[in-house]
Amino acid sequence: MKPQLYILTGSSRGMGLSMARQILRQGHHLVGIARHRNADLDTTAREGHATLLQWQHDLAAPQAAAQQLKDWLRAQTPGDYARVVLINNAGVIPPIAPLADSDWNAIAQALRVGLEAPMLLTAAFLQATEGWDIPRQVLNISSGLGRRAIASQATYCAAKAGMDNFSVSVALDEALKPNGAKICSLAPGVIDTDMQRQLRSASSQAFPDVQRFAQLHSTGALTSADEAGARVLAWLERADFGNPVLADVRNP
Protein backbone atom coordinates (compact mmCIF):
# COMPACT_ATOMS: atom_id res chain seq x y z
CA MET A 1 0.00 0.00 0.00
CA LYS A 2 1.36 3.40 -0.96
CA PRO A 3 1.91 5.97 1.79
CA GLN A 4 0.13 9.27 1.90
CA LEU A 5 2.01 12.58 1.79
CA TYR A 6 1.14 15.27 4.32
CA ILE A 7 2.43 18.82 4.59
CA LEU A 8 1.61 20.27 8.01
CA THR A 9 2.35 23.71 9.42
CA GLY A 10 2.71 24.31 13.14
CA SER A 11 3.90 20.73 13.56
CA SER A 12 6.15 21.23 16.58
CA ARG A 13 3.57 21.84 19.32
CA GLY A 14 -0.09 21.82 20.31
CA MET A 15 -2.62 20.17 18.06
CA GLY A 16 -0.15 20.29 15.18
CA LEU A 17 2.28 18.12 17.13
CA SER A 18 -0.50 15.68 17.96
CA MET A 19 -1.47 15.41 14.29
CA ALA A 20 2.16 14.96 13.27
CA ARG A 21 2.57 12.07 15.70
CA GLN A 22 -0.60 10.37 14.47
CA ILE A 23 0.41 10.74 10.82
CA LEU A 24 3.85 9.26 11.48
CA ARG A 25 2.51 6.38 13.56
CA GLN A 26 0.42 5.39 10.53
CA GLY A 27 3.59 5.18 8.44
CA HIS A 28 2.84 8.11 6.16
CA HIS A 29 5.26 10.70 4.80
CA LEU A 30 5.25 14.08 6.57
CA VAL A 31 6.77 17.45 5.84
CA GLY A 32 6.45 19.50 9.01
CA ILE A 33 6.88 23.27 8.81
CA ALA A 34 7.52 25.12 12.06
CA ARG A 35 9.89 27.60 13.63
CA HIS A 36 11.60 24.88 15.65
CA ARG A 37 12.42 21.22 15.18
CA ASN A 38 10.84 18.69 17.51
CA ALA A 39 13.26 15.87 18.32
CA ASP A 40 10.45 13.64 19.58
CA LEU A 41 9.00 13.54 16.06
CA ASP A 42 12.23 11.98 14.74
CA THR A 43 11.76 9.17 17.25
CA THR A 44 8.10 8.74 16.30
CA ALA A 45 9.04 8.57 12.62
CA ARG A 46 11.60 5.85 13.25
CA GLU A 47 9.15 3.82 15.32
CA GLY A 48 6.45 4.18 12.67
CA HIS A 49 8.83 3.46 9.77
CA ALA A 50 7.72 6.78 8.34
CA THR A 51 9.54 9.46 6.39
CA LEU A 52 9.81 12.85 8.11
CA LEU A 53 11.20 16.17 6.95
CA GLN A 54 11.21 19.09 9.38
CA TRP A 55 11.59 22.47 7.70
CA GLN A 56 12.31 25.39 9.99
CA HIS A 57 10.56 28.55 8.85
CA ASP A 58 9.09 31.56 10.55
CA LEU A 59 5.74 31.82 8.79
CA ALA A 60 5.61 35.53 9.57
CA ALA A 61 7.88 35.64 6.48
CA PRO A 62 6.14 32.91 4.46
CA GLN A 63 7.57 33.31 0.97
CA ALA A 64 10.63 31.16 1.65
CA ALA A 65 8.48 28.30 2.95
CA ALA A 66 6.10 28.55 0.00
CA GLN A 67 8.97 28.51 -2.50
CA GLN A 68 10.62 25.53 -0.81
CA LEU A 69 7.32 23.65 -0.83
CA LYS A 70 6.71 24.37 -4.51
CA ASP A 71 10.21 23.33 -5.55
CA TRP A 72 10.17 20.19 -3.40
CA LEU A 73 6.76 19.03 -4.62
CA ARG A 74 7.79 19.50 -8.24
CA ALA A 75 10.69 17.14 -7.63
CA GLN A 76 8.40 14.38 -6.31
CA THR A 77 6.88 11.47 -8.23
CA PRO A 78 3.09 11.56 -7.74
CA GLY A 79 2.80 7.83 -8.29
CA ASP A 80 4.74 7.22 -5.08
CA TYR A 81 1.79 8.39 -3.00
CA ALA A 82 -1.85 7.44 -2.51
CA ARG A 83 -2.84 11.08 -1.93
CA VAL A 84 -1.31 14.43 -0.98
CA VAL A 85 -2.63 16.70 1.76
CA LEU A 86 -1.75 20.23 2.89
CA ILE A 87 -2.86 21.13 6.42
CA ASN A 88 -2.55 24.83 7.24
CA ASN A 89 -2.60 24.62 11.01
CA ALA A 90 -0.15 27.28 12.25
CA GLY A 91 -1.57 30.39 13.85
CA VAL A 92 -0.69 32.94 16.49
CA ILE A 93 -2.74 35.12 18.76
CA PRO A 94 -1.33 38.62 19.36
CA PRO A 95 -1.39 40.20 22.81
CA ILE A 96 -5.00 40.37 23.94
CA ALA A 97 -6.28 43.92 23.67
CA PRO A 98 -8.74 46.10 21.78
CA LEU A 99 -7.45 46.98 18.33
CA ALA A 100 -6.95 50.59 19.37
CA ASP A 101 -4.46 49.44 22.01
CA SER A 102 -2.71 46.80 19.91
CA ASP A 103 0.90 46.73 18.80
CA TRP A 104 1.13 47.18 15.05
CA ASN A 105 3.97 44.70 14.64
CA ALA A 106 1.98 42.04 16.51
CA ILE A 107 -1.02 42.66 14.25
CA ALA A 108 1.10 42.30 11.12
CA GLN A 109 2.83 39.15 12.37
CA ALA A 110 -0.44 37.44 13.29
CA LEU A 111 -1.99 38.23 9.91
CA ARG A 112 1.07 36.94 8.06
CA VAL A 113 1.12 33.66 9.98
CA GLY A 114 -2.65 33.18 10.09
CA LEU A 115 -3.68 34.34 6.63
CA GLU A 116 -0.82 35.24 4.29
CA ALA A 117 1.12 32.02 4.95
CA PRO A 118 -1.85 29.69 4.33
CA MET A 119 -2.65 31.52 1.10
CA LEU A 120 0.92 31.35 -0.22
CA LEU A 121 1.38 27.72 0.81
CA THR A 122 -1.95 26.77 -0.76
CA ALA A 123 -0.97 28.54 -3.97
CA ALA A 124 2.39 26.75 -4.01
CA PHE A 125 0.74 23.40 -3.29
CA LEU A 126 -1.86 23.78 -6.03
CA GLN A 127 0.66 24.99 -8.60
CA ALA A 128 3.14 22.20 -7.92
CA THR A 129 0.55 19.39 -7.91
CA GLU A 130 -1.64 20.69 -10.76
CA GLY A 131 -0.99 17.68 -12.99
CA TRP A 132 -1.00 15.02 -10.26
CA ASP A 133 -3.62 12.32 -10.82
CA ILE A 134 -4.02 11.39 -7.17
CA PRO A 135 -6.45 12.92 -4.65
CA ARG A 136 -5.33 16.36 -3.46
CA GLN A 137 -6.74 17.97 -0.32
CA VAL A 138 -6.22 21.27 1.46
CA LEU A 139 -7.41 21.41 5.06
CA ASN A 140 -7.33 24.85 6.64
CA ILE A 141 -7.67 24.95 10.42
CA SER A 142 -10.13 27.73 11.05
CA SER A 143 -11.94 28.80 14.22
CA GLY A 144 -15.39 29.63 15.47
CA LEU A 145 -13.96 33.10 16.12
CA GLY A 146 -13.73 33.62 12.38
CA ARG A 147 -17.49 33.14 12.19
CA ARG A 148 -18.54 34.81 15.42
CA ALA A 149 -16.22 37.61 16.48
CA ILE A 150 -15.49 38.61 20.06
CA ALA A 151 -13.95 41.71 21.63
CA SER A 152 -10.18 42.22 21.87
CA GLN A 153 -9.50 39.62 19.18
CA ALA A 154 -9.90 41.65 15.98
CA THR A 155 -6.70 40.36 14.39
CA TYR A 156 -7.28 36.67 15.09
CA CYS A 157 -10.94 36.90 14.08
CA ALA A 158 -9.99 38.67 10.85
CA ALA A 159 -7.32 36.09 9.99
CA LYS A 160 -9.74 33.19 10.45
CA ALA A 161 -12.57 34.93 8.59
CA GLY A 162 -10.14 35.57 5.75
CA MET A 163 -9.10 31.92 5.80
CA ASP A 164 -12.73 30.87 5.49
CA ASN A 165 -13.38 33.13 2.55
CA PHE A 166 -10.24 32.35 0.61
CA SER A 167 -11.06 28.66 1.09
CA VAL A 168 -14.49 29.14 -0.49
CA SER A 169 -12.98 31.06 -3.40
CA VAL A 170 -10.25 28.48 -4.04
CA ALA A 171 -12.83 25.67 -3.90
CA LEU A 172 -14.76 27.41 -6.67
CA ASP A 173 -11.56 27.65 -8.73
CA GLU A 174 -10.70 23.99 -8.22
CA ALA A 175 -14.23 22.79 -8.99
CA LEU A 176 -13.70 23.89 -12.59
CA LYS A 177 -10.71 21.57 -13.07
CA PRO A 178 -10.85 17.87 -14.02
CA ASN A 179 -8.86 16.79 -10.94
CA GLY A 180 -9.30 19.85 -8.81
CA ALA A 181 -8.20 19.76 -5.19
CA LYS A 182 -10.80 19.50 -2.46
CA ILE A 183 -10.73 22.36 0.05
CA CYS A 184 -12.13 22.56 3.57
CA SER A 185 -11.85 25.23 6.25
CA LEU A 186 -12.54 23.37 9.47
CA ALA A 187 -13.19 24.74 12.95
CA PRO A 188 -11.69 22.15 15.35
CA GLY A 189 -13.62 23.08 18.50
CA VAL A 190 -12.21 24.47 21.75
CA ILE A 191 -8.89 22.80 22.51
CA ASP A 192 -6.70 22.82 25.60
CA THR A 193 -3.67 24.56 24.09
CA ASP A 194 -1.37 27.47 24.90
CA MET A 195 -3.79 29.76 23.05
CA GLN A 196 -6.62 28.85 25.42
CA ARG A 197 -4.35 29.42 28.40
CA GLN A 198 -3.46 32.83 27.03
CA LEU A 199 -7.14 33.76 26.65
CA ARG A 200 -8.23 32.68 30.13
CA SER A 201 -5.21 34.35 31.74
CA ALA A 202 -5.96 37.79 30.31
CA SER A 203 -7.23 40.63 32.47
CA SER A 204 -10.94 41.38 32.37
CA GLN A 205 -10.11 44.98 31.44
CA ALA A 206 -8.33 43.85 28.29
CA PHE A 207 -10.62 40.91 27.50
CA PRO A 208 -14.33 41.10 28.43
CA ASP A 209 -14.89 37.38 27.68
CA VAL A 210 -12.16 36.11 29.99
CA GLN A 211 -14.60 34.47 32.42
CA ARG A 212 -16.25 32.49 29.63
CA PHE A 213 -12.91 31.04 28.57
CA ALA A 214 -11.93 30.34 32.17
CA GLN A 215 -15.20 28.47 32.61
CA LEU A 216 -14.51 26.30 29.57
CA HIS A 217 -11.40 25.08 31.36
CA SER A 218 -12.88 24.74 34.84
CA THR A 219 -15.88 22.72 33.60
CA GLY A 220 -13.77 20.34 31.50
CA ALA A 221 -15.26 21.57 28.22
CA LEU A 222 -11.92 21.72 26.41
CA THR A 223 -10.86 18.95 24.06
CA SER A 224 -7.35 17.54 24.42
CA ALA A 225 -4.90 18.24 21.62
CA ASP A 226 -4.70 14.51 20.84
CA GLU A 227 -8.46 14.09 20.56
CA ALA A 228 -8.85 17.26 18.51
CA GLY A 229 -6.05 16.18 16.17
CA ALA A 230 -7.69 12.79 15.66
CA ARG A 231 -11.00 14.47 14.80
CA VAL A 232 -9.34 16.78 12.31
CA LEU A 233 -7.48 13.94 10.58
CA ALA A 234 -10.67 11.87 10.50
CA TRP A 235 -12.35 14.72 8.60
CA LEU A 236 -9.98 14.09 5.70
CA GLU A 237 -11.47 10.59 5.33
CA ARG A 238 -15.00 11.80 4.76
CA ALA A 239 -16.47 11.04 1.35
CA ASP A 240 -17.99 14.53 1.36
CA PHE A 241 -14.75 16.31 2.32
CA GLY A 242 -15.00 19.86 1.02
CA ASN A 243 -18.80 19.87 0.83
CA PRO A 244 -19.45 22.20 2.50
CA VAL A 245 -16.19 24.10 2.40
CA LEU A 246 -16.87 25.70 5.78
CA ALA A 247 -17.21 23.00 8.42
CA ASP A 248 -17.04 22.44 12.18
CA VAL A 249 -16.08 19.20 13.91
CA ARG A 250 -18.90 19.84 16.37
CA ASN A 251 -21.47 19.70 13.55
CA PRO A 252 -20.72 16.44 11.73
XYZ file of C-alpha atoms in Angstrom:
252
model
C 0.000 0.000 0.000
C 1.360 3.402 -0.959
C 1.908 5.967 1.787
C 0.125 9.274 1.898
C 2.008 12.576 1.789
C 1.144 15.267 4.324
C 2.433 18.818 4.594
C 1.607 20.269 8.013
C 2.348 23.710 9.421
C 2.713 24.309 13.138
C 3.898 20.728 13.559
C 6.150 21.228 16.583
C 3.572 21.839 19.319
C -0.090 21.823 20.312
C -2.620 20.166 18.058
C -0.151 20.288 15.178
C 2.281 18.119 17.127
C -0.500 15.677 17.957
C -1.474 15.409 14.288
C 2.156 14.960 13.269
C 2.566 12.073 15.698
C -0.604 10.373 14.474
C 0.410 10.736 10.818
C 3.847 9.263 11.480
C 2.507 6.377 13.562
C 0.421 5.395 10.534
C 3.594 5.179 8.444
C 2.845 8.114 6.156
C 5.255 10.705 4.801
C 5.252 14.076 6.570
C 6.766 17.452 5.839
C 6.449 19.501 9.014
C 6.875 23.265 8.814
C 7.518 25.125 12.064
C 9.893 27.604 13.634
C 11.601 24.879 15.652
C 12.421 21.220 15.184
C 10.842 18.690 17.507
C 13.261 15.874 18.318
C 10.455 13.639 19.577
C 9.001 13.535 16.063
C 12.228 11.984 14.739
C 11.763 9.167 17.247
C 8.102 8.744 16.304
C 9.040 8.569 12.622
C 11.604 5.847 13.248
C 9.154 3.823 15.321
C 6.451 4.182 12.673
C 8.833 3.457 9.768
C 7.716 6.776 8.340
C 9.538 9.461 6.388
C 9.806 12.847 8.112
C 11.202 16.174 6.955
C 11.209 19.094 9.381
C 11.588 22.474 7.700
C 12.311 25.389 9.988
C 10.558 28.545 8.848
C 9.087 31.563 10.551
C 5.739 31.821 8.787
C 5.608 35.530 9.565
C 7.876 35.637 6.480
C 6.140 32.909 4.464
C 7.566 33.313 0.973
C 10.625 31.159 1.645
C 8.483 28.303 2.948
C 6.105 28.547 -0.001
C 8.970 28.505 -2.498
C 10.616 25.528 -0.812
C 7.325 23.650 -0.831
C 6.706 24.371 -4.508
C 10.214 23.331 -5.549
C 10.170 20.192 -3.399
C 6.760 19.025 -4.616
C 7.786 19.503 -8.241
C 10.695 17.136 -7.629
C 8.400 14.378 -6.312
C 6.881 11.474 -8.229
C 3.091 11.564 -7.740
C 2.799 7.832 -8.292
C 4.743 7.221 -5.082
C 1.785 8.387 -3.002
C -1.851 7.445 -2.505
C -2.837 11.083 -1.926
C -1.312 14.434 -0.983
C -2.630 16.698 1.765
C -1.752 20.225 2.893
C -2.865 21.131 6.418
C -2.548 24.827 7.236
C -2.597 24.616 11.013
C -0.154 27.277 12.245
C -1.572 30.386 13.851
C -0.693 32.944 16.486
C -2.736 35.117 18.765
C -1.327 38.616 19.357
C -1.391 40.200 22.812
C -5.004 40.369 23.942
C -6.278 43.921 23.674
C -8.736 46.098 21.782
C -7.448 46.980 18.330
C -6.951 50.593 19.370
C -4.462 49.441 22.013
C -2.706 46.805 19.913
C 0.904 46.733 18.795
C 1.134 47.182 15.054
C 3.970 44.699 14.644
C 1.978 42.037 16.510
C -1.017 42.664 14.248
C 1.103 42.304 11.117
C 2.826 39.151 12.366
C -0.443 37.436 13.290
C -1.990 38.229 9.912
C 1.067 36.938 8.060
C 1.118 33.661 9.981
C -2.648 33.183 10.094
C -3.676 34.342 6.626
C -0.822 35.235 4.285
C 1.120 32.025 4.952
C -1.853 29.695 4.334
C -2.651 31.521 1.098
C 0.915 31.350 -0.216
C 1.379 27.718 0.814
C -1.951 26.774 -0.758
C -0.970 28.545 -3.972
C 2.391 26.752 -4.011
C 0.742 23.404 -3.286
C -1.858 23.777 -6.030
C 0.664 24.994 -8.601
C 3.138 22.201 -7.924
C 0.548 19.394 -7.909
C -1.637 20.690 -10.760
C -0.986 17.678 -12.987
C -1.004 15.018 -10.262
C -3.624 12.322 -10.824
C -4.023 11.386 -7.167
C -6.450 12.922 -4.645
C -5.328 16.364 -3.464
C -6.744 17.967 -0.321
C -6.219 21.268 1.459
C -7.412 21.408 5.057
C -7.327 24.854 6.636
C -7.672 24.945 10.416
C -10.133 27.733 11.054
C -11.942 28.796 14.224
C -15.389 29.632 15.473
C -13.963 33.100 16.125
C -13.729 33.616 12.375
C -17.490 33.136 12.189
C -18.542 34.814 15.424
C -16.222 37.605 16.481
C -15.491 38.610 20.061
C -13.953 41.710 21.630
C -10.177 42.223 21.867
C -9.500 39.623 19.184
C -9.900 41.650 15.984
C -6.700 40.357 14.394
C -7.275 36.672 15.086
C -10.943 36.899 14.079
C -9.990 38.675 10.854
C -7.323 36.092 9.987
C -9.739 33.188 10.447
C -12.569 34.935 8.590
C -10.136 35.572 5.754
C -9.104 31.917 5.802
C -12.735 30.865 5.494
C -13.382 33.132 2.554
C -10.238 32.349 0.607
C -11.058 28.657 1.087
C -14.487 29.141 -0.490
C -12.984 31.062 -3.397
C -10.255 28.479 -4.038
C -12.832 25.674 -3.899
C -14.761 27.414 -6.673
C -11.561 27.646 -8.730
C -10.695 23.986 -8.218
C -14.234 22.786 -8.989
C -13.701 23.891 -12.595
C -10.709 21.567 -13.066
C -10.852 17.872 -14.017
C -8.856 16.785 -10.943
C -9.303 19.849 -8.808
C -8.201 19.757 -5.195
C -10.803 19.501 -2.460
C -10.727 22.358 0.050
C -12.131 22.562 3.567
C -11.852 25.233 6.255
C -12.544 23.370 9.472
C -13.192 24.737 12.955
C -11.693 22.152 15.354
C -13.620 23.082 18.499
C -12.209 24.469 21.746
C -8.891 22.795 22.514
C -6.698 22.819 25.604
C -3.674 24.557 24.087
C -1.372 27.472 24.903
C -3.787 29.756 23.055
C -6.618 28.854 25.420
C -4.345 29.421 28.402
C -3.461 32.830 27.030
C -7.142 33.756 26.652
C -8.231 32.678 30.127
C -5.207 34.354 31.737
C -5.957 37.790 30.311
C -7.228 40.631 32.469
C -10.935 41.376 32.374
C -10.113 44.976 31.444
C -8.331 43.846 28.287
C -10.618 40.907 27.498
C -14.328 41.099 28.425
C -14.889 37.383 27.675
C -12.156 36.112 29.989
C -14.595 34.470 32.421
C -16.248 32.493 29.629
C -12.914 31.038 28.569
C -11.933 30.341 32.167
C -15.204 28.466 32.613
C -14.508 26.301 29.570
C -11.398 25.077 31.365
C -12.877 24.742 34.842
C -15.878 22.722 33.600
C -13.770 20.342 31.499
C -15.260 21.567 28.221
C -11.915 21.724 26.411
C -10.862 18.954 24.056
C -7.351 17.543 24.422
C -4.904 18.240 21.616
C -4.699 14.507 20.843
C -8.460 14.094 20.559
C -8.848 17.260 18.510
C -6.049 16.179 16.174
C -7.695 12.794 15.656
C -11.003 14.466 14.801
C -9.341 16.776 12.312
C -7.480 13.939 10.578
C -10.673 11.866 10.496
C -12.349 14.715 8.599
C -9.977 14.086 5.698
C -11.467 10.590 5.326
C -15.002 11.803 4.757
C -16.473 11.036 1.347
C -17.989 14.532 1.363
C -14.745 16.311 2.324
C -15.003 19.862 1.019
C -18.798 19.866 0.834
C -19.449 22.197 2.500
C -16.193 24.095 2.398
C -16.866 25.701 5.782
C -17.211 23.003 8.415
C -17.037 22.443 12.177
C -16.084 19.196 13.906
C -18.903 19.835 16.371
C -21.469 19.704 13.552
C -20.722 16.442 11.729
